[in-house]
Coordinates of C-alpha atoms in Angstrom, one line a residue:
M11 CA 85.5 91.9 93.9
V12 CA 84.2 88.9 92.2
L13 CA 86.9 86.3 93.1
A14 CA 86.9 83.4 90.7
S15 CA 85.0 85.1 88.0
I16 CA 87.5 87.9 87.8
W17 CA 90.4 85.3 87.8
I18 CA 88.7 83.4 85.0
S19 CA 88.0 86.5 82.9
S20 CA 91.5 87.8 83.3
N21 CA 93.0 84.5 82.2
I22 CA 90.7 84.2 79.2
Y23 CA 91.7 87.7 78.2
I24 CA 95.4 86.7 78.4
M25 CA 94.6 83.6 76.2
I26 CA 92.8 85.9 73.7
K27 CA 95.8 88.2 73.5
W28 CA 98.2 85.2 73.0
Y29 CA 95.8 83.8 70.3
L30 CA 95.7 87.1 68.5
G31 CA 99.5 87.6 68.7
H32 CA 99.7 90.2 71.4
D33 CA 102.1 90.2 74.3
P34 CA 100.0 89.4 77.4
T35 CA 102.6 90.8 79.8
H36 CA 102.1 94.4 78.6
F37 CA 98.8 95.6 79.9
G38 CA 100.2 97.1 81.1
K39 CA 101.0 107.6 111.0
S40 CA 102.5 110.7 110.2
S41 CA 102.9 113.6 112.6
F42 CA 99.8 115.3 111.0
K43 CA 97.5 116.5 113.8
S44 CA 94.0 115.6 112.5
N45 CA 91.0 117.6 113.6
V46 CA 87.4 117.0 112.9
L47 CA 87.0 119.0 109.7
S48 CA 84.3 121.7 109.3
S49 CA 82.7 122.6 106.0
S50 CA 85.1 125.6 105.9
A51 CA 88.0 123.2 105.6
Y52 CA 86.5 121.7 102.6
K53 CA 85.7 125.2 101.3
T54 CA 89.4 125.9 101.2
S55 CA 90.0 123.0 98.9
H56 CA 86.9 124.0 96.9
D57 CA 88.3 127.5 96.4
V58 CA 91.6 126.0 95.3
H59 CA 89.6 123.8 92.9
N60 CA 88.1 126.9 91.3
T61 CA 91.5 128.6 91.2
V62 CA 93.1 125.6 89.5
L63 CA 90.4 125.4 86.8
K64 CA 90.7 129.1 86.3
Q65 CA 94.5 128.8 85.7
A66 CA 93.8 126.1 83.2
N67 CA 91.2 128.3 81.5
V68 CA 88.5 125.8 82.5
H69 CA 85.5 127.4 84.2
S70 CA 83.8 124.1 85.1
L71 CA 83.6 120.5 84.3
P72 CA 81.9 119.4 81.0
G73 CA 78.2 119.6 81.3
M74 CA 78.2 122.2 84.1
Q75 CA 77.5 125.9 84.2
K76 CA 77.4 128.6 86.8
D77 CA 74.2 129.5 88.7
D78 CA 74.5 133.3 88.6
E79 CA 72.1 133.7 91.5
H80 CA 74.0 131.6 94.0
G81 CA 77.4 131.3 92.4
K82 CA 77.3 127.5 92.5
E83 CA 77.9 125.0 89.8
K84 CA 74.9 123.3 88.4
I85 CA 74.2 120.8 85.7
D86 CA 73.2 121.9 82.2
N87 CA 70.8 119.2 81.4
S88 CA 69.9 120.8 78.1
Q89 CA 73.4 120.0 76.9
P90 CA 74.5 116.9 78.8
N91 CA 77.2 116.0 76.2
K92 CA 78.6 119.5 75.7
K93 CA 82.2 119.5 74.8
M94 CA 84.7 121.9 76.3
D95 CA 87.4 123.6 74.3
Y96 CA 90.8 123.2 76.0
S97 CA 92.9 124.1 73.0
S98 CA 93.8 127.6 74.3
Q99 CA 95.0 126.4 77.7
N100 CA 98.5 127.0 78.8
S101 CA 100.4 125.6 81.8
S102 CA 100.8 128.0 84.7
P103 CA 104.0 130.1 84.7
G104 CA 106.8 129.4 87.2
K105 CA 109.6 126.9 87.6
P106 CA 109.3 123.6 85.7
L107 CA 107.5 120.8 87.4
Q108 CA 109.6 118.2 89.2
L109 CA 109.1 114.7 90.5
G110 CA 111.2 112.6 92.7
P111 CA 111.2 109.9 95.4
T112 CA 110.3 112.3 98.3
Y113 CA 107.8 115.1 99.0
T114 CA 109.1 118.6 98.9
N115 CA 106.2 120.6 100.3
P116 CA 107.5 122.4 103.4
E117 CA 104.2 122.0 105.2
V118 CA 104.0 118.3 104.5
L119 CA 107.6 117.8 105.5
K120 CA 106.9 119.5 108.8
N121 CA 103.4 118.2 109.7
G122 CA 103.0 115.2 107.5
C123 CA 100.2 114.2 105.0
S124 CA 96.6 114.4 106.0
L125 CA 96.0 111.6 103.6
T126 CA 98.2 109.4 101.3
I127 CA 96.6 108.4 98.1
L128 CA 98.2 105.2 96.8
W129 CA 98.1 104.3 93.1
M130 CA 100.2 101.2 92.1
D131 CA 100.5 100.3 88.4
P132 CA 103.6 99.5 86.2
R133 CA 102.1 101.5 83.3
L134 CA 101.7 104.8 85.0
A135 CA 104.2 106.5 82.8
I136 CA 102.9 105.2 79.5
M137 CA 99.1 105.1 80.0
T138 CA 96.9 107.7 78.5
K139 CA 95.6 110.8 80.3
H140 CA 92.1 109.2 80.3
R141 CA 93.3 106.7 82.9
Y142 CA 94.3 109.5 85.2
Q143 CA 90.8 110.8 85.4
P144 CA 89.9 108.6 88.4
L145 CA 92.7 110.1 90.4
E146 CA 91.7 113.6 89.3
S147 CA 88.1 112.9 90.5
F148 CA 89.3 112.2 94.0
L149 CA 91.6 115.2 94.1
A150 CA 88.6 117.3 93.1
N151 CA 86.5 116.1 96.0
V152 CA 88.9 115.5 98.9
Y153 CA 89.1 117.7 102.0
H154 CA 92.5 119.3 102.9
L155 CA 93.9 119.1 99.4
E156 CA 96.9 121.2 100.5
T157 CA 98.2 118.4 102.6
T158 CA 96.9 115.4 100.6
C159 CA 99.9 113.4 99.3
I160 CA 100.0 111.1 96.2
L161 CA 102.3 108.0 96.1
L162 CA 102.7 106.7 92.6
Q163 CA 104.2 103.2 92.6
T164 CA 105.4 102.0 89.2
S165 CA 108.2 100.3 87.3
V166 CA 111.0 101.2 84.9
C167 CA 110.5 98.3 82.7
M168 CA 108.3 99.7 80.0
K169 CA 109.9 100.3 76.5
E170 CA 109.1 104.0 76.6
A171 CA 110.0 104.4 80.3
N172 CA 113.0 102.3 81.0
V173 CA 114.9 104.8 83.1
L174 CA 113.6 106.8 86.1
D175 CA 114.0 110.2 84.6
A176 CA 111.8 109.1 81.7
V177 CA 109.1 108.0 84.1
Y178 CA 109.1 111.4 85.8
Q179 CA 109.0 113.3 82.6
L180 CA 106.2 111.3 81.1
I181 CA 104.0 111.8 84.2
I182 CA 104.8 115.5 84.2
K183 CA 103.9 115.7 80.5
K184 CA 100.4 114.4 81.3
A185 CA 100.0 116.9 84.1
L186 CA 101.0 119.8 81.9
S187 CA 99.0 118.8 78.9
T188 CA 96.2 121.3 78.1
D189 CA 94.2 119.5 75.4
S190 CA 91.1 117.4 76.1
M191 CA 90.7 116.0 79.6
P192 CA 93.4 118.2 81.4
L193 CA 94.7 117.2 84.9
P194 CA 94.8 120.6 86.8
Y195 CA 94.6 119.0 90.2
L196 CA 97.5 116.6 89.6
R197 CA 99.5 119.4 88.1
Q198 CA 98.8 121.5 91.2
Q199 CA 99.8 118.7 93.6
I200 CA 103.1 118.3 91.7
E201 CA 103.7 122.0 91.9
R202 CA 103.1 121.9 95.6
G203 CA 105.6 119.0 96.1
N204 CA 102.8 116.6 97.3
V205 CA 103.5 113.9 94.7
R206 CA 106.3 111.3 94.8
V207 CA 107.2 108.3 92.7
S208 CA 108.6 105.0 93.9
I209 CA 109.7 101.9 92.0
I210 CA 108.4 98.6 93.2
D211 CA 111.0 95.8 93.8
H212 CA 109.0 93.0 92.1
N213 CA 111.6 90.4 93.2
K214 CA 111.2 91.3 96.8
Y215 CA 107.4 90.9 96.7
K216 CA 107.5 87.9 94.3
L217 CA 105.4 89.7 91.7
P218 CA 105.1 88.0 88.3
S219 CA 107.6 90.4 86.6
C220 CA 108.8 94.0 86.6
D221 CA 106.0 95.1 84.3
N222 CA 103.2 92.9 85.6
F223 CA 101.8 93.7 89.0
E224 CA 98.4 95.3 88.4
P225 CA 96.8 96.2 91.7
P226 CA 95.7 95.0 94.1
N227 CA 98.3 92.2 94.3
M228 CA 100.2 89.9 96.7
A229 CA 102.7 92.6 97.6
M230 CA 100.1 94.0 99.9
M231 CA 100.3 90.9 102.1
H232 CA 104.0 91.3 102.7
I233 CA 105.1 92.6 106.1
E234 CA 107.5 95.1 104.6
Y235 CA 105.1 96.7 102.2
W236 CA 103.2 98.7 104.8
G237 CA 106.3 99.9 106.7
P238 CA 109.2 102.3 106.1
A239 CA 110.4 100.3 103.1
E240 CA 107.6 101.9 101.0
Y241 CA 106.4 104.9 103.1
T242 CA 108.2 108.0 104.3
P243 CA 107.7 109.5 107.8
Q244 CA 105.4 112.1 106.1
D245 CA 102.9 109.5 104.7
S246 CA 99.7 109.2 106.8
D247 CA 98.7 106.0 108.5
T248 CA 95.4 106.3 106.6
V249 CA 95.8 105.4 103.0
L250 CA 93.3 105.7 100.1
I251 CA 94.0 103.0 97.6
L252 CA 92.6 103.4 94.1
Q253 CA 92.9 102.1 90.5
D254 CA 92.2 103.4 87.1
D255 CA 88.7 101.9 87.1
V256 CA 87.2 104.0 90.0
T257 CA 85.4 107.3 90.2
C258 CA 84.7 109.8 93.0
C259 CA 81.4 111.5 93.0
Q260 CA 80.9 113.1 96.5
P261 CA 83.0 115.1 98.9
L262 CA 85.4 112.9 100.9
D263 CA 86.3 114.0 104.5
I264 CA 88.9 111.4 105.5
D265 CA 88.7 112.4 109.2
R266 CA 85.2 110.8 109.2
W267 CA 86.8 107.4 108.4
R268 CA 90.0 107.4 110.5
D269 CA 88.3 105.3 113.2
V270 CA 88.1 102.2 110.9
A271 CA 90.9 99.8 110.0
Y272 CA 89.6 99.0 106.6
V273 CA 86.6 100.0 104.4
G274 CA 85.7 98.7 100.9
A275 CA 82.5 98.0 99.1
P276 CA 80.3 95.2 100.6
W277 CA 79.8 91.8 99.1
P278 CA 76.4 90.0 98.8
P279 CA 75.6 87.7 101.8
Q280 CA 74.9 84.7 99.5
A281 CA 76.1 83.4 96.2
N282 CA 74.4 84.0 92.8
L283 CA 73.3 87.5 93.8
H284 CA 74.2 90.5 91.7
N285 CA 76.2 88.5 89.1
N286 CA 78.4 87.0 91.9
P287 CA 78.4 83.2 91.8
I288 CA 81.1 82.7 94.4
P289 CA 81.8 81.8 97.1
E290 CA 79.2 79.0 96.9
E291 CA 78.6 79.1 100.7
G292 CA 78.1 82.8 100.7
A293 CA 80.5 85.6 101.8
C294 CA 79.4 85.6 105.4
R295 CA 80.0 81.9 106.0
F296 CA 83.1 81.9 103.8
I297 CA 84.8 84.5 106.0
S298 CA 84.0 82.8 109.2
E299 CA 85.0 79.4 108.0
K300 CA 88.3 80.8 106.6
W301 CA 89.1 82.3 109.9
G302 CA 88.6 79.0 111.6
N303 CA 91.0 77.4 109.1
F304 CA 93.6 80.1 109.5
T305 CA 93.6 79.8 113.3
R306 CA 93.9 76.0 113.2
P307 CA 96.6 75.5 110.6
H308 CA 97.7 72.1 112.0
L309 CA 94.4 70.5 111.1
G310 CA 94.2 68.8 107.7
H311 CA 96.8 70.8 105.7
E312 CA 99.3 67.9 105.3
Q313 CA 96.6 65.6 104.1
K314 CA 95.4 68.2 101.6
W315 CA 98.9 68.7 100.3
R316 CA 99.2 64.9 99.7
N317 CA 95.8 65.0 97.9
G318 CA 97.0 67.7 95.6
D319 CA 94.6 70.5 96.7
F320 CA 95.8 73.3 94.4
Y321 CA 94.0 75.9 96.4
L322 CA 96.7 75.5 99.1
Y323 CA 100.3 76.7 99.0
R324 CA 102.6 73.8 99.2
P325 CA 105.7 73.7 101.5
P326 CA 108.5 74.4 102.0
A327 CA 107.8 78.0 103.0
P328 CA 110.1 80.7 101.8
E329 CA 113.0 81.7 104.0
P330 CA 111.7 84.3 106.5
I331 CA 113.1 87.8 106.5
V332 CA 114.1 90.0 109.4
P333 CA 111.5 92.8 109.6
S334 CA 112.8 96.3 109.5
Y335 CA 110.5 97.4 112.4
P336 CA 109.0 95.8 115.6
L337 CA 106.0 93.6 115.0
D338 CA 102.7 94.1 116.7
V339 CA 101.3 90.6 117.1
V340 CA 97.9 89.7 118.5
D341 CA 97.6 86.4 120.4
V342 CA 94.8 84.8 118.4
T343 CA 94.6 81.9 120.9
K344 CA 92.8 84.3 123.3
L345 CA 90.2 85.3 120.7
P346 CA 86.9 83.4 120.3
Q347 CA 86.1 81.6 117.1
M348 CA 84.0 83.5 114.6
T349 CA 80.5 82.5 113.5
P350 CA 78.7 83.6 110.3
E351 CA 76.3 85.6 112.4
E352 CA 79.1 87.6 113.8
V353 CA 80.3 88.5 110.3
C354 CA 76.8 89.4 109.1
D355 CA 74.7 90.6 111.9
G356 CA 71.9 92.5 110.2
A357 CA 69.7 92.6 113.3
V358 CA 71.8 94.2 116.0
T359 CA 75.2 95.6 114.9
Y360 CA 74.4 95.7 111.1
K361 CA 77.8 94.1 110.3
G362 CA 78.3 92.6 106.8
A363 CA 80.8 91.1 104.5
L364 CA 82.8 93.9 103.1
G365 CA 86.2 94.8 101.7
N366 CA 86.4 95.1 97.9
G367 CA 90.0 96.1 97.4
G368 CA 89.8 98.2 94.2
L369 CA 88.8 101.3 96.2
T370 CA 89.6 101.2 99.9
I371 CA 90.5 103.3 102.9
R372 CA 93.0 101.4 105.1
S373 CA 95.0 101.9 108.3
R374 CA 98.6 100.8 107.7
K375 CA 98.9 100.1 111.5
W376 CA 96.1 97.6 111.3
L377 CA 97.4 96.0 108.1
R378 CA 100.8 95.4 109.7
R379 CA 99.1 93.9 112.8
A380 CA 97.0 91.6 110.6
I381 CA 100.0 90.3 108.7
A382 CA 102.2 89.9 111.8
S383 CA 99.4 88.0 113.7
C384 CA 98.3 85.7 110.9
P385 CA 100.9 85.8 108.0
H386 CA 100.4 84.2 104.6
V387 CA 102.9 81.4 104.4
Q388 CA 104.0 82.3 100.8
W389 CA 103.6 86.1 100.6
S390 CA 104.2 87.6 104.1
G391 CA 107.9 87.2 104.3
L392 CA 107.5 85.9 107.9
A393 CA 108.0 82.6 109.6
I394 CA 105.0 80.3 109.9
N395 CA 102.9 81.1 112.9
P396 CA 101.8 77.8 114.5
H397 CA 98.6 79.4 115.9
C398 CA 97.5 81.3 112.8
A399 CA 98.8 80.8 109.2
V400 CA 97.2 81.3 105.8
Y401 CA 98.0 78.7 103.1
A402 CA 95.1 79.4 100.8
N403 CA 95.6 81.4 97.6
L404 CA 93.3 84.3 98.5
P405 CA 93.1 87.7 96.9
E406 CA 94.6 90.3 99.2
D407 CA 91.3 92.1 99.9
L408 CA 89.6 88.9 101.0
Y409 CA 92.7 88.1 103.2
F410 CA 92.4 91.4 105.0
A411 CA 88.6 91.2 105.2
T412 CA 88.9 87.9 107.0
I413 CA 91.9 88.5 109.2
L414 CA 90.8 92.0 110.4
R415 CA 87.3 90.6 111.2
G416 CA 88.9 87.8 113.1
L417 CA 91.1 90.2 115.1
R418 CA 88.0 92.2 116.0
A419 CA 89.5 95.3 114.2
P420 CA 87.2 98.4 114.0
L421 CA 85.2 98.0 110.8
P422 CA 82.3 100.0 109.6
T423 CA 78.8 98.6 109.1
A424 CA 77.9 97.3 105.7
F425 CA 75.7 100.3 105.0
E426 CA 78.4 102.7 106.0
A427 CA 80.8 100.9 103.7
S428 CA 78.3 101.3 100.8
L429 CA 78.1 105.0 101.5
F430 CA 81.9 105.1 100.8
S431 CA 82.1 102.7 97.8
V432 CA 79.8 100.8 95.4
E433 CA 80.8 97.8 93.4
M434 CA 78.0 95.3 93.2
M435 CA 75.3 96.8 95.4
L436 CA 73.9 100.3 95.9
P437 CA 73.3 101.5 99.4
Q438 CA 69.5 100.8 99.4
K439 CA 70.1 97.2 98.5
V440 CA 72.9 96.9 101.1
A441 CA 70.4 98.1 103.8
E442 CA 67.9 95.4 102.7
Y443 CA 70.6 92.7 103.3
Y444 CA 72.4 94.0 106.3
G445 CA 70.3 96.8 107.8
P446 CA 69.7 99.0 109.5
P447 CA 66.0 98.5 108.7
D448 CA 64.8 101.8 110.0
E449 CA 65.4 105.1 108.2
E450 CA 66.5 106.7 111.5
G451 CA 69.5 104.3 111.8
R452 CA 70.5 105.0 108.2
I453 CA 70.3 108.8 108.7
K454 CA 72.7 108.5 111.7
M455 CA 75.2 106.7 109.5
V456 CA 74.9 109.2 106.7
T457 CA 75.5 112.2 109.0
K458 CA 78.5 110.4 110.6
R459 CA 80.3 109.4 107.3
W460 CA 79.3 112.0 104.7
A461 CA 80.6 115.5 104.4
D462 CA 78.6 118.6 103.6
R463 CA 79.1 120.4 100.3
P464 CA 80.7 123.8 100.9
G465 CA 78.2 126.6 100.6
G466 CA 75.6 124.1 99.5
E467 CA 73.6 121.1 100.7
T468 CA 74.4 119.3 104.0
A469 CA 75.1 115.6 103.8
L470 CA 71.6 114.8 105.1
E471 CA 69.9 117.1 102.6
R472 CA 71.8 115.5 99.8
Y473 CA 70.9 112.0 101.0
E474 CA 67.2 112.9 101.3
R475 CA 67.1 114.4 97.8
M476 CA 68.9 111.4 96.2
K477 CA 66.4 109.1 97.7
K478 CA 63.5 111.0 96.2
E479 CA 65.3 111.1 92.8
G480 CA 65.7 107.3 92.9
V481 CA 69.3 106.3 93.7
V482 CA 71.7 107.1 96.5
I483 CA 75.0 107.9 94.9
S484 CA 78.0 106.8 97.0
I485 CA 81.3 108.7 97.5
G486 CA 83.2 106.4 95.2
W487 CA 82.5 103.7 92.6
H488 CA 84.6 100.7 91.6
K489 CA 84.1 99.0 88.3
P490 CA 80.3 99.5 88.4
W491 CA 79.8 98.6 84.7
W492 CA 80.3 95.0 85.6
Y493 CA 77.1 95.0 87.7
H494 CA 75.1 98.1 86.8
N495 CA 73.4 99.4 83.7
T496 CA 76.0 101.4 81.7
D497 CA 73.3 103.7 80.3
F498 CA 72.4 104.8 83.8
L499 CA 76.1 105.3 84.6
L500 CA 76.8 107.5 81.6
N501 CA 73.5 109.0 80.5
S502 CA 71.1 109.3 83.4
A503 CA 70.3 112.8 84.6
Q504 CA 70.9 111.9 88.2
M505 CA 74.3 110.4 87.6
R506 CA 75.3 113.5 85.6
K507 CA 74.0 115.7 88.4
E508 CA 75.8 113.9 91.2
C509 CA 79.0 112.7 89.6
A510 CA 80.7 115.3 87.5
Y511 CA 83.5 112.9 86.5
A512 CA 81.4 109.9 85.7
E513 CA 81.6 110.3 81.9
R514 CA 85.3 111.2 81.9
A515 CA 86.3 108.4 84.2
M516 CA 84.0 105.6 83.0
S517 CA 83.4 106.0 79.3
L518 CA 86.8 104.6 78.2
P519 CA 86.8 101.6 80.7
I520 CA 83.3 100.7 79.5
K521 CA 84.5 100.7 75.9
R522 CA 87.5 98.5 76.9
E523 CA 85.1 96.1 78.7
K524 CA 82.9 95.9 75.6
L525 CA 86.1 95.1 73.6
R526 CA 87.2 92.5 76.0
V527 CA 83.7 90.8 75.9
Q528 CA 83.7 90.9 72.1
Q529 CA 87.2 89.4 71.8
E530 CA 86.3 86.8 74.3
E531 CA 83.3 85.8 72.3
I532 CA 85.3 85.7 69.1
Y533 CA 87.9 83.5 70.8
R534 CA 85.3 81.1 72.1
Q535 CA 83.7 81.0 68.6
K536 CA 87.0 80.2 67.0
V537 CA 87.7 77.4 69.5
K538 CA 84.2 76.0 68.9
E539 CA 84.6 76.1 65.1
K540 CA 88.0 74.4 65.3
A541 CA 86.7 71.7 67.5
E542 CA 83.7 71.0 65.2
Y543 CA 86.0 71.0 62.1
D544 CA 88.5 68.6 63.7
Q545 CA 85.7 66.3 64.7
M546 CA 84.2 66.3 61.2
M547 CA 87.6 65.6 59.6
A548 CA 88.1 62.7 62.0
Q549 CA 84.7 61.2 61.2
Q550 CA 85.5 61.4 57.4
N551 CA 88.9 59.9 57.8
F552 CA 90.5 63.1 56.5
F553 CA 94.2 62.6 57.1
P554 CA 97.2 64.5 55.9
R555 CA 99.1 62.9 53.0
K556 CA 101.8 65.1 51.7
K557 CA 104.6 67.2 53.3
K558 CA 105.7 70.5 51.9
N559 CA 108.0 73.2 53.4
N560 CA 108.1 71.5 56.7
A561 CA 104.3 71.6 57.0
V562 CA 101.6 69.1 56.4
V563 CA 99.1 69.9 53.6
N564 CA 95.7 68.3 53.3
K565 CA 95.8 66.4 50.0
K566 CA 92.0 66.3 49.6
N567 CA 89.9 69.3 49.2
A568 CA 87.9 70.1 52.3
P569 CA 84.1 69.6 52.0
D570 CA 82.1 72.5 50.7
G571 CA 81.8 75.5 52.9
K572 CA 84.8 74.6 55.1
K573 CA 88.2 76.1 55.5
V574 CA 91.3 74.5 54.0
L575 CA 93.9 74.5 56.8
I576 CA 97.6 74.2 56.4
R577 CA 98.9 72.7 59.6
A578 CA 102.3 72.7 61.2
R579 CA 103.7 69.5 62.7
D580 CA 102.5 70.4 66.1
G581 CA 99.0 70.7 64.8
R582 CA 98.5 74.5 65.1
S583 CA 96.8 76.3 62.3
K584 CA 99.3 78.2 60.2
K585 CA 97.2 79.6 57.4
T586 CA 93.5 80.0 56.5
K587 CA 91.6 81.3 53.6
E588 CA 88.9 82.8 55.9
V589 CA 89.6 86.1 57.7
V590 CA 87.4 86.8 60.7
P591 CA 87.2 90.4 61.9
L592 CA 88.6 90.7 65.4
V593 CA 86.5 93.6 66.7
S594 CA 83.8 95.9 65.5
D595 CA 84.6 99.2 63.8
E596 CA 83.2 101.0 66.9
L597 CA 85.9 99.6 69.1
K598 CA 88.9 99.4 66.7
N599 CA 90.7 102.5 68.2
V600 CA 89.9 102.1 71.9
P601 CA 93.2 103.0 73.7
F602 CA 94.6 100.8 76.4

């Protein structure tokens, strides 16, 4: 995740919405006995996949057709934009779908979830079906779908969904809908009883408001968030966290990732690589230096507070809570200090700076251990640890990337992380930065982390073929349009072949991003024009002379070619003769 650049962009976007008259607050270990899955385990889910699509009268995804000789799905490159007709689809017969705060699947209640997929967003009930396509893409590719659970964390503060029953019904309505972009996997999981909905207590986690906690956020640094307060005994220790700007392209066997505490897309080792200007010292040095600051909280913080360093949280710390479960605390005084070479060792261990939070696999046990051992002073809910405390206002993914590395938690290599998720860099580029330099080492990592396609290519065969075709397509992608060519993402033959959900999951976010950039440019242009106009008026001694209707009207005519502004007493523009179009016709009806 780009840290400061994302923060700046999001704040500029809120300013734009205020300027244009919009409301900026409306964006809106279980008992499961895991085994090493074979391809037959995935085949079960794949058979269910075909059954679900058949029930929904959908034979395959858009742009795909059956290979009669082998019975497999293949890409129809002659009609890459072929539209499917879903108008005749009907929901499957049976009892009405139901949602609630608990799972109801007897197998899940008995043995637990093989995987818990977490999606947190206050807008889940009111957002369009397009935004559910990322979730649908993972359900289409995950092993053991029968015991995969979905936890939807949302709010009851939206105008259309201000009571819990309304939230349930609006989500069910999306799952049952049979028009364009149906959600057969979500519907099936609700029918099984593998989906539950919980309401986030925004006051408990100090979130901005009941309807403003877009993920990932500071609640994830709270000690209670990863415990029984938010998770049932059936939820798995391994959690897959996603957002509405991700896509799954490859089979995901979660058992191949249970040995790691945390995995997210890698970050570049230095600044100003791949449109990432921060941190200035580079991600490798930044993580090691932050760990040194965290484990020596008594050095320099008071002086920084007195100097007004706004990057640090100021005392007094909030009143600590009493945790609802025993804490697992690591004595950091017995751990050695961390060097940049230990964070990014591309020569021996192939470690690298990794942890983008938008699409991650995490162990709740390790997250609780990280928070208990080195709590954030403001967000953790715990008392200050004199040996390890976090005062800096860090994003939660960088917090965990630093603490877990410092605690020597089991983390994947940078190349392995890129095989799971891509944000800024594709796997080939990650290998250049962090290794392994030899193809033999990379092949070992591919066979360890990737799953075979049922009845089709092995993971190694798929990897070798992708290399020959040009790009190694990772399991998941998070917001790739920020860093990669959008024409490749939506229109390239390889992406269409490897990622069946790419167009469905990415096309709308890409349009929204174009709209945001266009609005941002209009806003900047308006600010620039206003500054130039005010400067010219000041130079020409153009002062207001007459008051009318509680406003100040310019008595003179403005110079030729300039706008005549009617100003309120506070100086804001109230009326103008010139009307500037806000967005292009192409983007006028982009849904949010």
